Coordinates of C-alpha atoms and ligand atoms in Angstrom, one line a residue:
M1 CA 11.0 4.2 -0.7
S2 CA 8.1 5.5 1.3
A3 CA 4.4 6.2 0.6
L4 CA 2.2 8.8 2.2
V5 CA -1.6 8.2 2.3
T6 CA -4.0 11.0 3.4
G7 CA -7.2 10.1 5.1
A8 CA -5.7 6.9 5.8
A9 CA -7.7 6.2 8.9
G10 CA -10.7 5.9 6.7
A11 CA -12.2 3.0 4.7
I12 CA -10.4 3.4 1.4
G13 CA -7.3 5.1 2.7
S14 CA -6.6 2.5 5.1
A15 CA -6.9 -0.3 2.5
A16 CA -4.5 1.7 0.4
A17 CA -2.1 2.0 3.3
F18 CA -2.1 -1.8 4.0
R19 CA -1.7 -2.6 0.3
L20 CA 1.2 -0.1 -0.2
A21 CA 2.9 -1.6 2.9
R22 CA 2.5 -5.1 1.6
D23 CA 4.0 -3.8 -1.7
G24 CA 7.2 -3.0 0.3
H25 CA 6.7 0.8 1.1
P26 CA 7.2 2.3 4.6
V27 CA 3.9 4.1 5.0
A28 CA 2.9 7.4 6.5
V29 CA -0.7 7.0 7.7
V30 CA -1.9 10.6 7.7
D31 CA -5.3 11.6 9.0
L32 CA -7.2 14.2 11.2
D33 CA -8.2 11.2 13.3
R34 CA -4.7 10.7 15.0
D35 CA -5.9 7.6 17.1
G36 CA -7.3 6.1 14.0
A37 CA -4.0 6.8 12.1
D38 CA -2.1 5.3 14.9
A39 CA -4.4 2.2 14.8
I40 CA -3.9 1.6 11.1
A41 CA -0.1 2.0 11.5
D42 CA -0.2 -0.5 14.3
G43 CA -2.0 -3.0 12.1
I44 CA 0.5 -2.6 9.4
R45 CA 3.4 -3.1 11.8
G46 CA 1.5 -6.1 13.2
E47 CA 1.7 -7.8 9.8
G48 CA 5.5 -7.1 9.5
G49 CA 5.3 -3.7 7.6
L50 CA 6.8 -0.4 8.5
A51 CA 4.3 2.5 9.2
I52 CA 3.8 5.6 11.3
G53 CA 0.6 7.4 12.2
I54 CA 0.6 11.2 11.7
G55 CA -2.2 13.5 13.0
C56 CA -2.8 16.3 10.5
D57 CA -5.6 18.7 9.8
L58 CA -5.2 19.0 6.0
R59 CA -7.0 22.4 6.0
D60 CA -3.8 23.8 7.6
E61 CA -0.8 24.2 5.3
T62 CA 1.6 24.4 8.3
Q63 CA 0.4 20.9 9.4
I64 CA 0.7 19.6 5.9
E65 CA 4.4 20.7 5.7
A66 CA 5.0 19.2 9.2
A67 CA 3.5 15.9 8.2
F68 CA 5.7 15.6 5.1
A69 CA 8.7 16.6 7.2
T70 CA 8.0 13.9 9.8
A71 CA 7.4 11.3 7.2
H72 CA 10.6 12.1 5.4
R73 CA 12.6 12.1 8.7
E74 CA 11.1 8.8 9.9
L75 CA 10.6 6.8 6.6
G76 CA 13.0 8.3 4.1
P77 CA 12.5 9.6 0.6
L78 CA 8.9 9.8 -0.7
E79 CA 8.1 7.7 -3.8
V80 CA 4.2 7.6 -3.6
L81 CA 1.6 10.0 -2.4
V82 CA -2.1 8.9 -2.4
N83 CA -4.3 12.0 -2.0
N84 CA -7.4 10.5 -0.5
A85 CA -8.9 12.4 2.4
A86 CA -12.3 13.9 1.8
V87 CA -15.4 15.3 3.4
F88 CA -18.9 14.5 2.0
P89 CA -21.4 17.2 2.7
S90 CA -24.8 16.5 1.2
G91 CA -28.0 18.6 0.8
P92 CA -29.9 20.7 -1.7
F93 CA -27.8 23.2 -3.7
P94 CA -29.6 26.4 -2.4
E95 CA -29.1 25.3 1.2
V96 CA -25.3 24.8 1.1
S97 CA -23.6 27.0 3.6
V98 CA -20.5 29.0 2.9
E99 CA -18.8 27.0 5.8
E100 CA -19.6 23.7 4.1
L101 CA -18.4 24.9 0.7
D102 CA -15.2 26.3 2.2
T103 CA -14.4 23.1 4.2
T104 CA -15.1 20.9 1.2
I105 CA -12.9 23.0 -1.0
A106 CA -10.2 23.1 1.7
V107 CA -10.0 19.3 2.3
N108 CA -11.0 17.8 -1.1
Q109 CA -9.1 20.2 -3.3
R110 CA -6.8 22.7 -1.7
A111 CA -5.1 20.0 0.3
Y112 CA -4.7 17.8 -2.6
F113 CA -2.9 20.7 -4.3
L114 CA -0.7 21.4 -1.4
C115 CA 0.3 17.8 -0.7
A116 CA 1.0 17.3 -4.4
Q117 CA 3.3 20.4 -4.2
Q118 CA 5.1 18.8 -1.2
A119 CA 5.4 15.5 -2.9
A120 CA 6.7 17.1 -6.1
S121 CA 9.5 18.8 -4.3
A122 CA 10.6 15.6 -2.6
M123 CA 10.1 13.5 -5.8
I124 CA 12.1 16.0 -7.9
E125 CA 15.0 15.6 -5.4
S126 CA 14.8 11.8 -5.3
G127 CA 14.4 11.4 -9.1
G128 CA 10.8 10.5 -9.6
G129 CA 7.7 9.1 -8.1
S130 CA 3.9 8.6 -8.4
I131 CA 1.0 10.7 -7.2
V132 CA -2.4 9.0 -7.1
N133 CA -5.4 11.4 -6.5
I134 CA -8.7 9.8 -5.4
A135 CA -11.6 11.5 -7.3
S136 CA -15.0 10.0 -7.7
I137 CA -17.3 9.1 -10.7
T138 CA -19.8 11.6 -9.3
W139 CA -18.1 14.3 -11.4
H140 CA -19.1 12.5 -14.7
G141 CA -22.8 12.4 -14.0
G142 CA -23.2 15.6 -11.9
W143 CA -24.8 13.7 -8.9
A144 CA -27.6 15.6 -7.2
D145 CA -27.5 17.0 -3.6
M146 CA -23.7 17.0 -3.3
A147 CA -22.6 20.1 -5.4
P148 CA -19.5 21.0 -3.3
Y149 CA -18.3 17.4 -3.3
V150 CA -18.9 16.9 -7.1
M151 CA -17.3 20.2 -8.0
T152 CA -14.1 19.4 -6.0
K153 CA -13.9 15.9 -7.5
G154 CA -14.1 17.3 -11.0
G155 CA -11.4 19.7 -10.0
I156 CA -9.2 16.8 -8.9
V157 CA -9.3 15.3 -12.5
A158 CA -8.3 18.7 -13.9
L159 CA -5.5 19.0 -11.3
T160 CA -4.3 15.5 -12.2
R161 CA -3.9 16.4 -15.9
A162 CA -2.3 19.8 -15.3
V163 CA 0.3 18.5 -12.8
A164 CA 1.0 15.4 -14.9
T165 CA 1.9 17.7 -17.8
E166 CA 4.3 19.7 -15.7
L167 CA 5.9 16.9 -13.7
G168 CA 6.4 14.4 -16.5
R169 CA 9.9 15.8 -17.2
Y170 CA 11.0 14.8 -13.6
E171 CA 9.7 11.2 -14.1
I172 CA 6.9 11.9 -11.7
R173 CA 3.5 10.4 -12.8
V174 CA 0.2 11.8 -11.7
N175 CA -3.0 9.8 -12.1
A176 CA -6.4 9.7 -10.6
I177 CA -8.8 7.0 -9.6
A178 CA -12.6 7.6 -9.6
P179 CA -14.3 5.0 -7.4
G180 CA -17.8 4.0 -7.8
A181 CA -20.0 3.3 -4.7
F182 CA -18.2 1.3 -2.1
P183 CA -19.9 -0.1 1.0
T184 CA -18.8 2.3 3.8
A185 CA -20.2 3.1 7.1
A186 CA -21.1 6.5 5.8
E187 CA -23.2 4.8 3.1
R188 CA -25.1 2.8 5.7
A189 CA -25.8 5.9 7.7
Q190 CA -26.9 8.0 4.8
H191 CA -29.2 5.3 3.2
P192 CA -31.6 3.8 5.8
D193 CA -33.1 1.6 3.0
L194 CA -29.8 0.1 2.1
E195 CA -31.4 -2.7 0.1
A196 CA -33.1 -0.3 -2.3
Y197 CA -29.9 1.8 -2.6
E198 CA -27.8 -1.3 -3.4
A199 CA -30.5 -2.3 -6.1
V200 CA -29.9 1.1 -7.8
I201 CA -26.1 0.5 -7.6
L202 CA -26.3 -3.0 -9.1
E203 CA -28.7 -1.8 -11.8
S204 CA -26.1 0.9 -12.7
Q205 CA -22.9 -1.3 -12.7
A206 CA -22.0 -3.8 -15.4
L207 CA -20.7 -6.1 -12.7
K208 CA -23.6 -7.1 -10.5
R209 CA -21.9 -7.1 -7.1
R210 CA -20.4 -4.6 -4.7
G211 CA -16.8 -3.7 -5.2
T212 CA -14.3 -4.4 -2.3
F213 CA -11.9 -2.1 -0.7
E214 CA -9.0 -4.5 -1.7
E215 CA -10.1 -4.1 -5.3
L216 CA -9.8 -0.3 -5.1
A217 CA -6.4 -0.7 -3.2
A218 CA -5.2 -2.9 -6.1
A219 CA -5.9 -0.2 -8.6
I220 CA -4.1 2.4 -6.4
S221 CA -1.1 0.0 -6.0
F222 CA -1.0 -0.5 -9.9
L223 CA -1.0 3.3 -10.5
A224 CA 1.6 3.8 -7.7
G225 CA 3.9 1.0 -8.8
P226 CA 6.2 -0.3 -11.4
E227 CA 3.5 -1.9 -13.7
S228 CA 2.2 1.5 -14.8
T229 CA 5.5 3.4 -15.6
F230 CA 4.2 4.9 -18.9
I231 CA 0.8 5.9 -17.6
T232 CA 0.3 9.5 -16.5
G233 CA -2.4 12.1 -16.5
Q234 CA -5.2 9.6 -16.6
T235 CA -8.3 8.8 -14.5
L236 CA -9.2 5.2 -13.9
N237 CA -12.8 4.5 -13.1
V238 CA -12.9 1.7 -10.5
D239 CA -16.6 1.3 -10.4
G240 CA -17.7 -2.1 -11.7
G241 CA -18.5 -0.6 -15.1
W242 CA -20.9 2.1 -14.0
I243 CA -19.3 4.8 -16.2
M244 CA -18.0 3.9 -19.5
A245 CA -16.4 7.1 -20.9
Ligands
NAD1 N1 -16.6 5.3 -0.3 C1 -17.0 5.5 -1.6 O1 -17.9 4.7 -2.1 C2 -16.3 6.5 -2.4 C3 -16.7 6.7 -3.7 C4 -16.1 7.6 -4.6 C5 -15.1 8.2 -4.0 N2 -14.6 8.1 -2.9 C6 -13.4 8.8 -2.4 O2 -12.5 8.0 -1.7 C7 -11.8 8.7 -0.7 C8 -11.9 8.0 0.6 O3 -13.2 7.9 1.0 P1 -13.7 6.9 2.2 O4 -15.0 6.4 1.7 O5 -12.7 6.0 2.6 O6 -14.0 8.0 3.3 P2 -13.8 8.0 4.9 O7 -14.7 9.0 5.5 O8 -13.9 6.6 5.4 O9 -12.3 8.5 5.0 C9 -12.0 9.8 4.9 C10 -10.8 10.2 5.8 O10 -10.5 11.6 5.6 C11 -10.2 12.0 6.9 N3 -10.3 13.6 6.9 C12 -11.4 14.2 6.7 N4 -11.1 15.6 6.9 C13 -9.8 15.7 7.1 C14 -8.9 16.7 7.4 N5 -9.4 18.0 7.4 N6 -7.6 16.5 7.6 C15 -7.2 15.1 7.6 N7 -7.9 14.1 7.4 C16 -9.2 14.3 7.1 C17 -11.2 11.4 7.8 O11 -10.9 11.5 9.1 C18 -11.3 10.0 7.2 O12 -10.5 9.1 7.9 C19 -12.4 10.1 -0.8 O13 -11.6 11.0 -1.6 C20 -13.7 9.9 -1.4 O14 -14.1 11.1 -2.1 C21 -15.2 7.2 -2.0

């Protein structure tokens, strides 16, 4: 049965898409970046998996509906949704524009809600499934200079619990993963003094090394798959022991 990953042209989404394909799922690689989505789908097919790239602006509910319809038509019934796409505006709280706030809510929260609704309808019909929402550890500590992002990520934890409660009766599980800091291109762009930034990360983590995308994808695979069938409504921190709560 198939899996759909949003933001799957990006760093974490692409690792999740490859991993779910290796787990045996046909994968819908959904992203605003159509070329990027196609490239990831090509890569998955190149190693013997089944995947299609789907261009979709998750701010638009009609495009979300179309993406799920295409995935169903091409790949069959949906078993796994990974809600992963996000935007990362940063800046002092008083200076956040209404446009930045609205876009962050639309991509990081509203789209998670709408995609989960699409998945729920499909999974109720097919007899069950697993939804994995990608949150962030930033909501625990209230990180500075990224208030819209932190707000949406806290909302994702709440959404995960509410939807897990409602959908459990259909054998649909809903969990979240809160990643710590992973070494992305965005991180390199945002932190010119990468060495100093990495020193802060390693000081904060119990494990004194950077996490890999494969380690994150393994946790996504666990919550998506048959080894976690009695786990729902949970948020798993995958952060090298940064947050212990
Ligand atoms: N990288 C980290 O260290 C880190 C830490 C904590 C949480 N996370 C979470 O992990 C997830 C993935 O992050 P990433 O680091 O891989 O980011 P990324 O920027 O590499 O990937 C995000 C993807 O989302 C897509 N996207 C953005 N807006 C979209 C829209 N309107 N419609 C469709 N797609 C859209 C982008 O095109 C991109 O491919 C996010 O939810 C993020 O909050 C990441």
